[in-house]
Short mmCIF file of C-alpha atoms in Angstrom, two decimals:
data_model
loop_
_atom_site.label_atom_id
_atom_site.label_comp_id
_atom_site.label_asym_id
_atom_site.label_seq_id
_atom_site.Cartn_x
_atom_site.Cartn_y
_atom_site.Cartn_z
CA UNK A 179 -5.96 -7.30 9.73
CA UNK A 180 -3.97 -8.70 6.81
CA UNK A 181 -5.68 -9.20 3.49
CA UNK A 182 -4.80 -11.68 0.76
CA UNK A 183 -2.83 -10.40 -2.23
CA UNK A 184 -3.78 -11.45 -5.77
CA UNK A 185 -1.44 -10.75 -8.70
CA UNK A 186 -2.20 -10.77 -12.43
CA UNK A 187 0.62 -12.13 -14.62
CA UNK A 188 0.81 -12.63 -18.39
CA UNK A 189 2.34 -11.56 -21.69
CA UNK A 190 1.92 -8.02 -23.02
CA UNK A 191 -1.43 -7.40 -24.72
CA UNK A 192 -3.32 -10.36 -23.26
CA UNK A 193 -5.59 -7.93 -21.41
CA UNK A 194 -4.09 -7.75 -17.89
CA UNK A 195 -4.70 -4.04 -17.40
CA UNK A 196 -8.21 -4.26 -18.77
CA UNK A 197 -9.06 -7.02 -16.29
CA UNK A 198 -7.36 -5.06 -13.51
CA UNK A 199 -9.41 -1.95 -14.30
CA UNK A 200 -12.66 -3.93 -14.50
CA UNK A 201 -12.04 -5.55 -11.11
CA UNK A 202 -10.84 -2.33 -9.52
CA UNK A 203 -13.94 -0.60 -10.84
CA UNK A 204 -14.19 3.14 -10.88
CA UNK A 205 -13.37 3.25 -7.21
CA UNK A 206 -9.73 4.06 -7.77
CA UNK A 207 -10.04 7.78 -7.46
CA UNK A 208 -7.16 10.11 -8.02
CA UNK A 209 -6.51 11.53 -4.60
CA UNK A 210 -5.61 15.15 -5.04
CA UNK A 211 -2.94 15.59 -2.44
CA UNK A 212 -1.18 12.25 -2.62
CA UNK A 213 1.26 12.52 -5.51
CA UNK A 214 1.59 9.74 -8.01
CA UNK A 215 0.09 6.97 -5.93
CA UNK A 216 -3.18 6.16 -7.57
CA UNK A 217 -2.24 7.50 -10.97
CA UNK A 218 0.03 4.52 -11.45
CA UNK A 219 -2.83 2.16 -10.66
CA UNK A 220 -0.48 -0.63 -9.69
CA UNK A 221 -2.77 -1.88 -6.94
CA UNK A 222 -6.39 -1.70 -5.88
CA UNK A 223 -8.60 -2.88 -3.05
CA UNK A 224 -11.22 -5.30 -4.37
CA UNK A 225 -14.24 -6.91 -2.74
CA UNK A 226 -15.93 -10.13 -3.82
CA UNK A 227 -18.61 -11.95 -1.79
CA UNK A 228 -17.43 -10.83 1.68
CA UNK A 229 -13.81 -11.22 0.71
CA UNK A 230 -11.54 -8.18 0.68
CA UNK A 231 -8.25 -8.49 -1.13
CA UNK A 232 -5.46 -6.44 -2.69
CA UNK A 233 -5.10 -6.81 -6.44
CA UNK A 234 -1.75 -6.03 -8.04
CA UNK A 235 -1.08 -5.57 -11.72
CA UNK A 236 2.47 -6.71 -12.46
CA UNK A 237 2.33 -5.47 -16.08
CA UNK A 238 3.55 -2.10 -17.08
CA UNK A 239 6.50 -2.56 -19.38
CA UNK A 240 5.94 -3.79 -22.90
CA UNK A 241 9.29 -4.37 -24.63
CA UNK A 242 9.79 -5.08 -28.34
CA UNK A 243 11.88 -8.18 -28.75
CA UNK A 244 10.82 -11.74 -27.95
CA UNK A 245 13.61 -12.59 -25.51
CA UNK A 246 13.13 -9.34 -23.59
CA UNK A 247 9.45 -10.18 -23.33
CA UNK A 248 10.28 -13.52 -21.80
CA UNK A 249 12.75 -12.10 -19.29
CA UNK A 250 10.22 -9.39 -18.40
CA UNK A 251 7.52 -11.99 -17.91
CA UNK A 252 9.78 -14.01 -15.69
CA UNK A 253 10.56 -10.89 -13.68
CA UNK A 254 6.85 -10.19 -13.31
CA UNK A 255 6.07 -13.80 -12.44
CA UNK A 256 8.79 -13.65 -9.78
CA UNK A 257 7.23 -10.50 -8.30
CA UNK A 258 3.89 -12.28 -8.16
CA UNK A 259 5.36 -15.44 -6.66
CA UNK A 260 7.18 -13.43 -3.98
CA UNK A 261 4.24 -11.26 -3.07
CA UNK A 262 0.93 -12.87 -3.85
CA UNK A 263 -1.22 -15.44 -2.08
CA UNK A 264 -2.94 -16.31 -5.37
CA UNK A 265 -1.79 -15.72 -8.95
CA UNK A 266 -4.08 -15.07 -11.90
CA UNK A 267 -2.14 -16.26 -14.95
CA UNK A 268 -3.65 -14.74 -18.07
CA UNK A 269 -3.32 -16.10 -21.60
CA UNK A 270 -5.16 -15.15 -24.74
CA UNK A 271 -7.32 -17.46 -26.86
CA UNK A 272 -6.64 -15.54 -30.11
CA UNK A 273 -2.87 -16.14 -29.94
CA UNK A 274 -3.20 -19.71 -28.73
CA UNK A 275 -0.50 -21.33 -26.60
CA UNK A 276 2.80 -19.47 -26.98
CA UNK A 277 6.28 -20.61 -25.94
CA UNK A 278 6.70 -17.88 -23.33
CA UNK A 279 3.39 -18.90 -21.72
CA UNK A 280 4.83 -22.38 -21.15
CA UNK A 281 8.06 -21.07 -19.66
CA UNK A 282 6.24 -18.83 -17.20
CA UNK A 283 3.85 -21.70 -16.37
CA UNK A 284 6.90 -23.78 -15.39
CA UNK A 285 8.01 -21.11 -12.93
CA UNK A 286 4.54 -20.76 -11.48
CA UNK A 287 4.14 -24.50 -11.12
CA UNK A 288 7.43 -24.81 -9.25
CA UNK A 289 6.46 -21.98 -6.89
CA UNK A 290 3.71 -24.14 -5.32
CA UNK A 291 1.53 -21.01 -5.12
CA UNK A 292 -2.12 -21.41 -6.15
CA UNK A 293 -2.56 -20.35 -9.78
CA UNK A 294 -5.86 -19.59 -11.52
CA UNK A 295 -5.36 -19.93 -15.28
CA UNK A 296 -7.64 -17.61 -17.27
CA UNK A 297 -8.02 -17.54 -21.03
CA UNK A 298 -9.01 -14.05 -22.11
CA UNK A 299 -10.82 -12.71 -25.19
CA UNK A 300 -13.33 -15.58 -25.24
CA UNK A 301 -16.28 -13.48 -26.43
CA UNK A 302 -18.27 -16.53 -27.50
CA UNK A 303 -17.96 -19.59 -25.26
CA UNK A 304 -19.43 -22.06 -27.78
CA UNK A 305 -17.19 -20.96 -30.59
CA UNK A 306 -13.89 -20.78 -28.68
CA UNK A 307 -14.10 -23.66 -26.17
CA UNK A 308 -12.03 -26.10 -28.31
CA UNK A 309 -9.26 -23.46 -28.38
CA UNK A 310 -9.52 -22.96 -24.61
CA UNK A 311 -8.86 -26.67 -24.01
CA UNK A 312 -5.45 -26.32 -25.67
CA UNK A 313 -4.26 -24.55 -22.50
CA UNK A 314 -4.62 -27.76 -20.47
CA UNK A 315 -1.16 -28.45 -21.96
CA UNK A 316 0.33 -25.89 -19.55
CA UNK A 317 -0.27 -28.37 -16.76
CA UNK A 318 -1.44 -25.83 -14.17
CA UNK A 319 -5.08 -26.75 -13.85
CA UNK A 320 -8.34 -26.00 -15.61
CA UNK A 321 -8.30 -23.04 -17.99
CA UNK A 322 -11.20 -20.68 -17.26
CA UNK A 323 -12.63 -18.80 -20.25
CA UNK A 324 -13.27 -15.09 -19.70
CA UNK A 325 -13.75 -11.88 -21.63
CA UNK A 326 -12.34 -8.94 -19.67
CA UNK A 327 -13.81 -6.52 -22.20
CA UNK A 328 -17.27 -8.13 -22.13
CA UNK A 329 -17.15 -8.95 -18.41
CA UNK A 330 -17.92 -12.60 -19.16
CA UNK A 331 -16.82 -15.38 -16.80
CA UNK A 332 -15.35 -12.96 -14.27
CA UNK A 333 -17.58 -14.13 -11.40
CA UNK A 334 -16.52 -17.74 -11.91
CA UNK A 335 -12.89 -16.64 -11.99
CA UNK A 336 -13.24 -14.72 -8.70
CA UNK A 337 -14.98 -17.67 -7.05
CA UNK A 338 -11.94 -19.76 -7.98
CA UNK A 339 -9.54 -17.09 -6.69
CA UNK A 340 -11.15 -16.71 -3.25
CA UNK A 341 -11.21 -20.51 -2.74
CA UNK A 342 -7.44 -20.31 -2.35
CA UNK A 343 -7.33 -17.54 0.26
CA UNK A 344 -5.50 -18.36 3.50
CA UNK A 345 -7.55 -17.79 6.65
CA UNK A 346 -5.86 -14.68 7.95
CA UNK A 347 -8.32 -14.14 10.80
CA UNK A 348 -6.95 -17.16 12.65
CA UNK A 349 -3.36 -16.03 12.14
CA UNK A 350 -3.93 -12.48 13.32
CA UNK A 351 -6.00 -12.92 16.43
CA UNK A 352 -3.46 -14.07 18.97
CA UNK A 353 -0.55 -11.93 17.79
CA UNK A 354 -0.29 -8.70 19.75
CA UNK A 355 3.25 -7.77 18.69
CA UNK A 356 3.38 -4.32 17.07
CA UNK A 357 3.88 -4.89 13.34
CA UNK A 358 6.31 -2.46 11.73
CA UNK A 359 6.72 -2.18 7.95
CA UNK A 360 9.97 -0.63 6.75
CA UNK A 361 9.43 0.84 3.28
CA UNK A 362 11.44 3.07 0.97
CA UNK A 363 13.21 3.23 -2.34
CA UNK A 364 15.60 0.45 -3.32
CA UNK A 365 18.87 0.95 -1.44
CA UNK A 366 17.50 3.42 1.12
CA UNK A 367 18.89 1.14 3.85
CA UNK A 368 15.81 -0.85 4.85
CA UNK A 369 17.65 -4.14 5.40
CA UNK A 370 20.58 -2.42 7.11
CA UNK A 371 18.15 -0.91 9.61
CA UNK A 372 16.42 -4.22 10.35
CA UNK A 373 19.82 -5.93 10.65
CA UNK A 374 21.07 -3.26 13.06
CA UNK A 375 18.00 -3.53 15.27
CA UNK A 376 18.07 -7.34 15.15
CA UNK A 377 21.80 -7.38 15.90
CA UNK A 378 22.55 -9.94 13.21
CA UNK A 379 23.25 -10.17 9.49
CA UNK A 380 19.89 -11.58 8.55
CA UNK A 381 19.57 -10.44 4.96
CA UNK A 382 22.22 -10.00 2.32
CA UNK A 383 23.04 -6.31 2.18
CA UNK A 384 25.21 -4.84 -0.53
CA UNK A 385 25.49 -1.56 -2.36
CA UNK A 386 23.73 -2.74 -5.48
CA UNK A 387 20.15 -1.51 -5.46
CA UNK A 388 17.73 -4.36 -5.17
CA UNK A 389 19.99 -7.14 -3.92
CA UNK A 390 18.05 -8.25 -0.88
CA UNK A 391 16.71 -11.76 -1.27
CA UNK A 392 13.68 -13.46 0.22
CA UNK A 393 12.05 -10.99 2.56
CA UNK A 394 11.44 -12.51 5.97
CA UNK A 395 9.55 -10.98 8.84
CA UNK A 396 11.86 -10.54 11.80
CA UNK A 397 10.96 -10.56 15.48
CA UNK A 398 13.03 -8.06 17.45
CA UNK A 399 13.01 -7.76 21.23
CA UNK A 400 13.68 -4.41 22.83
CA UNK A 401 13.18 -3.62 26.53
CA UNK A 402 11.46 -6.99 27.02
CA UNK A 403 8.89 -6.14 24.35
CA UNK A 404 8.56 -7.99 21.03
CA UNK A 405 8.12 -6.25 17.69
CA UNK A 406 7.58 -7.81 14.29
CA UNK A 407 9.43 -6.07 11.45
CA UNK A 408 7.98 -6.72 8.00
CA UNK A 409 10.71 -6.53 5.38
CA UNK A 410 9.84 -5.11 1.96
CA UNK A 411 13.17 -5.43 0.20
CA UNK A 412 12.94 -8.83 -1.44
CA UNK A 413 14.02 -8.23 -5.04
CA UNK A 414 15.56 -11.47 -6.22
CA UNK A 415 17.35 -10.54 -9.37
CA UNK A 416 18.86 -7.21 -10.24
CA UNK A 417 16.57 -5.63 -12.75
CA UNK A 418 18.27 -3.47 -15.34
CA UNK A 419 15.21 -1.33 -15.64
CA UNK A 420 14.63 1.48 -13.19
CA UNK A 421 10.84 1.45 -13.72
CA UNK A 422 10.76 -2.24 -12.89
CA UNK A 423 12.64 -1.70 -9.66
CA UNK A 424 10.40 1.19 -8.70
CA UNK A 425 7.24 -0.68 -9.59
CA UNK A 426 8.50 -3.63 -7.61
CA UNK A 427 9.29 -1.59 -4.52
CA UNK A 428 5.78 -0.12 -4.65
CA UNK A 429 4.14 -3.55 -4.96
CA UNK A 430 6.19 -4.90 -2.05
CA UNK A 431 5.35 -1.86 0.01
CA UNK A 432 1.60 -2.25 -0.61
CA UNK A 433 1.36 -5.72 0.91
CA UNK A 434 3.71 -4.89 3.81
CA UNK A 435 1.89 -1.66 4.70
CA UNK A 436 -1.41 -3.50 4.68
CA UNK A 437 -0.21 -5.84 7.46
CA UNK A 438 1.47 -3.14 9.54
CA UNK A 439 0.43 -1.14 12.61
CA UNK A 440 3.10 1.45 11.93
CA UNK A 441 5.21 2.26 8.88
CA UNK A 442 8.79 3.51 8.89
CA UNK A 443 9.42 5.41 5.67
CA UNK A 444 13.15 5.32 4.92
CA UNK A 445 14.60 8.26 3.02
CA UNK A 446 18.18 8.21 1.73
CA UNK A 447 19.77 11.46 2.98
CA UNK A 448 22.67 11.18 0.54
CA UNK A 449 20.23 11.25 -2.41
CA UNK A 450 17.85 13.88 -1.04
CA UNK A 451 14.08 13.37 -1.00
CA UNK A 452 12.37 12.64 -4.32
CA UNK A 453 8.97 12.10 -5.96
CA UNK A 454 9.55 8.35 -5.76
CA UNK A 455 9.77 8.72 -1.96
CA UNK A 456 6.43 10.52 -2.12
CA UNK A 457 4.86 7.67 -4.09
CA UNK A 458 6.01 5.11 -1.57
CA UNK A 459 5.02 7.25 1.44
CA UNK A 460 1.65 7.85 -0.21
CA UNK A 461 0.78 4.17 0.14
CA UNK A 462 1.07 4.43 3.92
CA UNK A 463 -0.99 7.64 3.95
CA UNK A 464 -3.73 6.23 1.72
CA UNK A 465 -4.06 3.17 3.91
CA UNK A 466 -4.39 5.36 7.00
CA UNK A 467 -1.36 3.95 8.82
CA UNK A 468 0.66 5.49 11.62
CA UNK A 469 4.01 6.59 10.17
CA UNK A 470 7.53 7.72 11.03
CA UNK A 471 9.95 9.24 8.51
CA UNK A 472 13.50 8.00 9.08
CA UNK A 473 16.14 9.98 7.21
CA UNK A 474 18.94 7.42 6.87
CA UNK A 475 22.66 7.79 6.02
CA UNK A 476 22.71 11.11 7.86
CA UNK A 477 26.37 10.42 8.75
CA UNK A 478 27.25 10.69 5.02
CA UNK A 479 25.88 14.20 4.60
CA UNK A 480 28.10 17.30 4.79
CA UNK A 481 26.48 19.31 7.56
CA UNK A 482 26.32 22.85 8.89
CA UNK A 483 24.05 24.49 11.50
CA UNK A 484 21.16 24.58 9.05
CA UNK A 485 21.32 21.05 7.62
CA UNK A 486 18.64 19.45 9.77
CA UNK A 487 16.28 22.36 9.30
CA UNK A 488 16.81 22.47 5.55
CA UNK A 489 16.32 18.71 5.08
CA UNK A 490 13.26 18.76 7.35
CA UNK A 491 11.75 21.50 5.17
CA UNK A 492 12.46 19.48 2.02
CA UNK A 493 10.74 16.45 3.55
CA UNK A 494 7.74 18.49 4.66
CA UNK A 495 7.54 19.97 1.20
CA UNK A 496 7.64 16.73 -0.81
CA UNK A 497 5.60 14.76 1.75
CA UNK A 498 3.22 17.66 2.34
CA UNK A 499 0.24 15.28 2.52
CA UNK A 500 1.55 13.75 5.77
CA UNK A 501 2.51 16.64 8.07
CA UNK A 502 1.61 14.43 11.05
CA UNK A 503 4.59 12.07 10.59
CA UNK A 504 7.54 12.74 12.93
CA UNK A 505 11.00 12.89 11.32
CA UNK A 506 14.13 11.27 12.80
CA UNK A 507 17.69 11.46 11.43
CA UNK A 508 19.55 8.14 11.71
CA UNK A 509 22.39 6.04 10.42
CA UNK A 510 21.46 2.37 10.10
CA UNK A 511 25.10 1.41 9.58
CA UNK A 512 26.62 3.23 12.58
CA UNK A 513 23.50 2.76 14.70
CA UNK A 514 23.15 6.49 15.37
CA UNK A 515 19.71 7.15 16.98
CA UNK A 516 18.22 3.87 15.63
CA UNK A 517 17.05 2.65 19.05
CA UNK A 518 15.03 5.85 19.51
CA UNK A 519 12.75 4.37 16.87
CA UNK A 520 11.23 1.96 19.41
CA UNK A 521 9.92 4.80 21.61
CA UNK A 522 8.55 6.52 18.52
CA UNK A 523 6.89 3.29 17.33
CA UNK A 524 5.17 2.86 20.72
CA UNK A 525 4.07 6.50 20.75
CA UNK A 526 2.59 6.61 17.25
CA UNK A 527 0.78 3.28 17.71
CA UNK A 528 -0.74 4.65 20.90
CA UNK A 529 -1.84 7.77 19.03
CA UNK A 530 -3.39 5.75 16.23
CA UNK A 531 -5.52 3.85 18.76
CA UNK A 532 -6.47 6.88 20.87
CA UNK A 533 -10.17 7.41 21.55
CA UNK A 534 -11.57 10.83 22.46
CA UNK A 535 -14.83 11.17 24.38
CA UNK A 536 -17.64 12.76 22.41
CA UNK A 537 -18.22 15.49 25.00
CA UNK A 538 -14.60 16.64 25.01
CA UNK A 539 -14.40 16.48 21.23
CA UNK A 540 -17.45 18.70 20.81
CA UNK A 541 -16.08 21.30 23.22
CA UNK A 542 -12.99 21.62 21.01
CA UNK A 543 -15.08 21.86 17.82
CA UNK A 544 -17.48 24.41 19.32
CA UNK A 545 -14.49 26.54 20.35
CA UNK A 546 -12.97 26.18 16.88
CA UNK A 547 -16.18 27.27 15.12
CA UNK A 548 -16.45 30.28 17.43
CA UNK A 549 -12.93 31.35 16.46
CA UNK A 550 -13.31 30.85 12.71
CA UNK A 551 -16.83 30.98 11.37
CA UNK A 552 -17.92 28.02 9.22
CA UNK A 553 -18.21 28.78 5.48
CA UNK A 554 -21.45 29.98 3.92
CA UNK A 555 -22.86 30.14 0.42
CA UNK A 556 -25.75 32.26 -0.92
CA UNK A 557 -26.76 33.21 2.60
CA UNK A 558 -26.76 29.63 3.93
CA UNK A 559 -24.16 28.93 6.57
CA UNK A 560 -22.64 25.57 7.48
CA UNK A 561 -23.86 24.29 10.83
CA UNK A 562 -21.96 21.62 12.70
CA UNK A 563 -24.35 19.70 14.97
CA UNK A 564 -21.91 17.37 16.60
CA UNK A 565 -18.80 15.25 16.11
CA UNK A 566 -18.13 11.73 17.30
CA UNK A 567 -15.23 9.31 16.95
CA UNK A 568 -16.28 6.02 15.33
CA UNK A 569 -13.02 4.11 14.83
CA UNK A 570 -9.29 3.89 15.53
CA UNK A 571 -6.32 2.92 13.32
CA UNK A 572 -6.64 5.59 12.00
CA UNK A 573 -8.80 7.68 14.38
CA UNK A 574 -11.96 8.32 12.38
CA UNK A 575 -14.51 11.02 13.12
CA UNK A 576 -18.02 11.59 11.81
CA UNK A 577 -19.09 15.23 11.59
CA UNK A 578 -22.86 15.81 11.39
CA UNK A 579 -23.71 18.97 9.43
CA UNK A 580 -26.69 20.69 7.83
CA UNK A 581 -25.13 20.65 4.35
CA UNK A 582 -22.28 18.55 2.97
CA UNK A 583 -21.79 20.99 0.10
CA UNK A 584 -20.88 23.77 2.50
CA UNK A 585 -18.21 21.70 4.26
CA UNK A 586 -15.13 22.84 2.36
CA UNK A 587 -11.98 20.75 2.36
CA UNK A 588 -10.10 23.67 3.91
CA UNK A 589 -12.52 23.86 6.85
CA UNK A 590 -12.12 20.14 7.54
CA UNK A 591 -8.36 20.75 7.52
CA UNK A 592 -8.85 23.62 9.99
CA UNK A 593 -10.87 21.40 12.36
CA UNK A 594 -8.28 18.66 12.03
CA UNK A 595 -5.54 21.08 13.07
CA UNK A 596 -7.57 22.17 16.11
CA UNK A 597 -8.19 18.54 17.15
CA UNK A 598 -4.48 17.82 16.76
CA UNK A 599 -3.58 20.86 18.85
CA UNK A 600 -5.78 19.53 21.63
CA UNK A 601 -4.95 15.82 21.55
CA UNK A 602 -1.62 15.48 19.76
CA UNK A 603 -2.20 12.51 17.45
CA UNK A 604 1.42 12.76 16.26
CA UNK A 605 2.32 10.10 13.71
CA UNK A 606 -1.21 9.11 12.69
CA UNK A 607 -3.46 10.35 9.90
CA UNK A 608 -7.01 11.31 10.92
CA UNK A 609 -10.04 10.47 8.82
CA UNK A 610 -13.20 12.59 8.64
CA UNK A 611 -16.58 11.48 7.35
CA UNK A 612 -19.13 14.22 6.72
CA UNK A 613 -22.79 13.27 7.24
CA UNK A 614 -25.76 15.45 6.48
CA UNK A 615 -28.84 15.51 8.67
CA UNK A 616 -31.88 17.69 8.87
CA UNK A 617 -32.45 19.96 11.85
CA UNK A 618 -34.69 18.37 14.42
#
């Protein structure tokens, strides 16, 4: 199920990150074994009155000179226009209307995307309202007064935001094509892969990182079956700044992964695997998506008998949080092994929707606990009453126990490995929920 994407845009120091953090709440936890994903806090899942949406913070870089600020703001506005369903454009009542606000407003107006204009730092509505009205001059609708720090006016702002949401439920229901997101660092070969599979030059591909324009979803037919490939390239102008490019590729990946049934994580073999790959892969893992790791440009690598093994170990090392994802070595340009991806896509989607009967599941868990005793503490031992599967995509299991405290992370990992040994589940993460209940 796709969710709307909302982006916050505005000059440095108007309070974007503060608003982002307030809306995201404390629920953005730092997940221990997913490197660098949540620490960047570029995106968060937010709920408001039965609406779920993804919030992205386009901020991040705060340059010194005026003209750099403007070009940065334009870059950020472009990211928001490309990616978001609704844009929150933030200005600041203390500074009043500034030239760069007007220039960005022009871009936003031309984009035809819904924009909610918010005027921040209005700590006292009576006192500041005359200053708020000045922002009508931007010509993008009614300015809404808020105070991100004081949490004033935020409910009204969110009401306005959700009014603009497209009705995704209607769009999603009758589409049973597997949706495949292709994500990876700039220039990992995402567009080349989609072009190869589609058999046509559909996007502009060149060797300059970040040159793909206007991401379009592409339907590809293979063996009489239709697949929808969601492109995440889409950087319009070449950014000089590496952080910008990286931030951008993460933001694009977030919204694509959200829509996908399966994610292909592209790694550039000629560059080796890096922490940035881990950040991008982490998005797929955090969202519980089925995944395949495609090591691209394998034809460019000097090889010996150990090359595949060595590169596989590197991948497993850096992407240690997703040992379930199968690895395939391809060349998008020459077409080497690219069509094998379709079989893998079908297989991992099937695994992510697999349901295991409760009886069979409990036999496996009983056997596992007999082989390795559950942990104990101060004479009290963990008891597992029973396990049941409650959801798919990803397969989600509830484990009923006598004490949550005794259920160590490592023991959950052990049970996961046993369940995988029995049922495969290659390519999909598994989710475990631990519930406590008293002995009957």
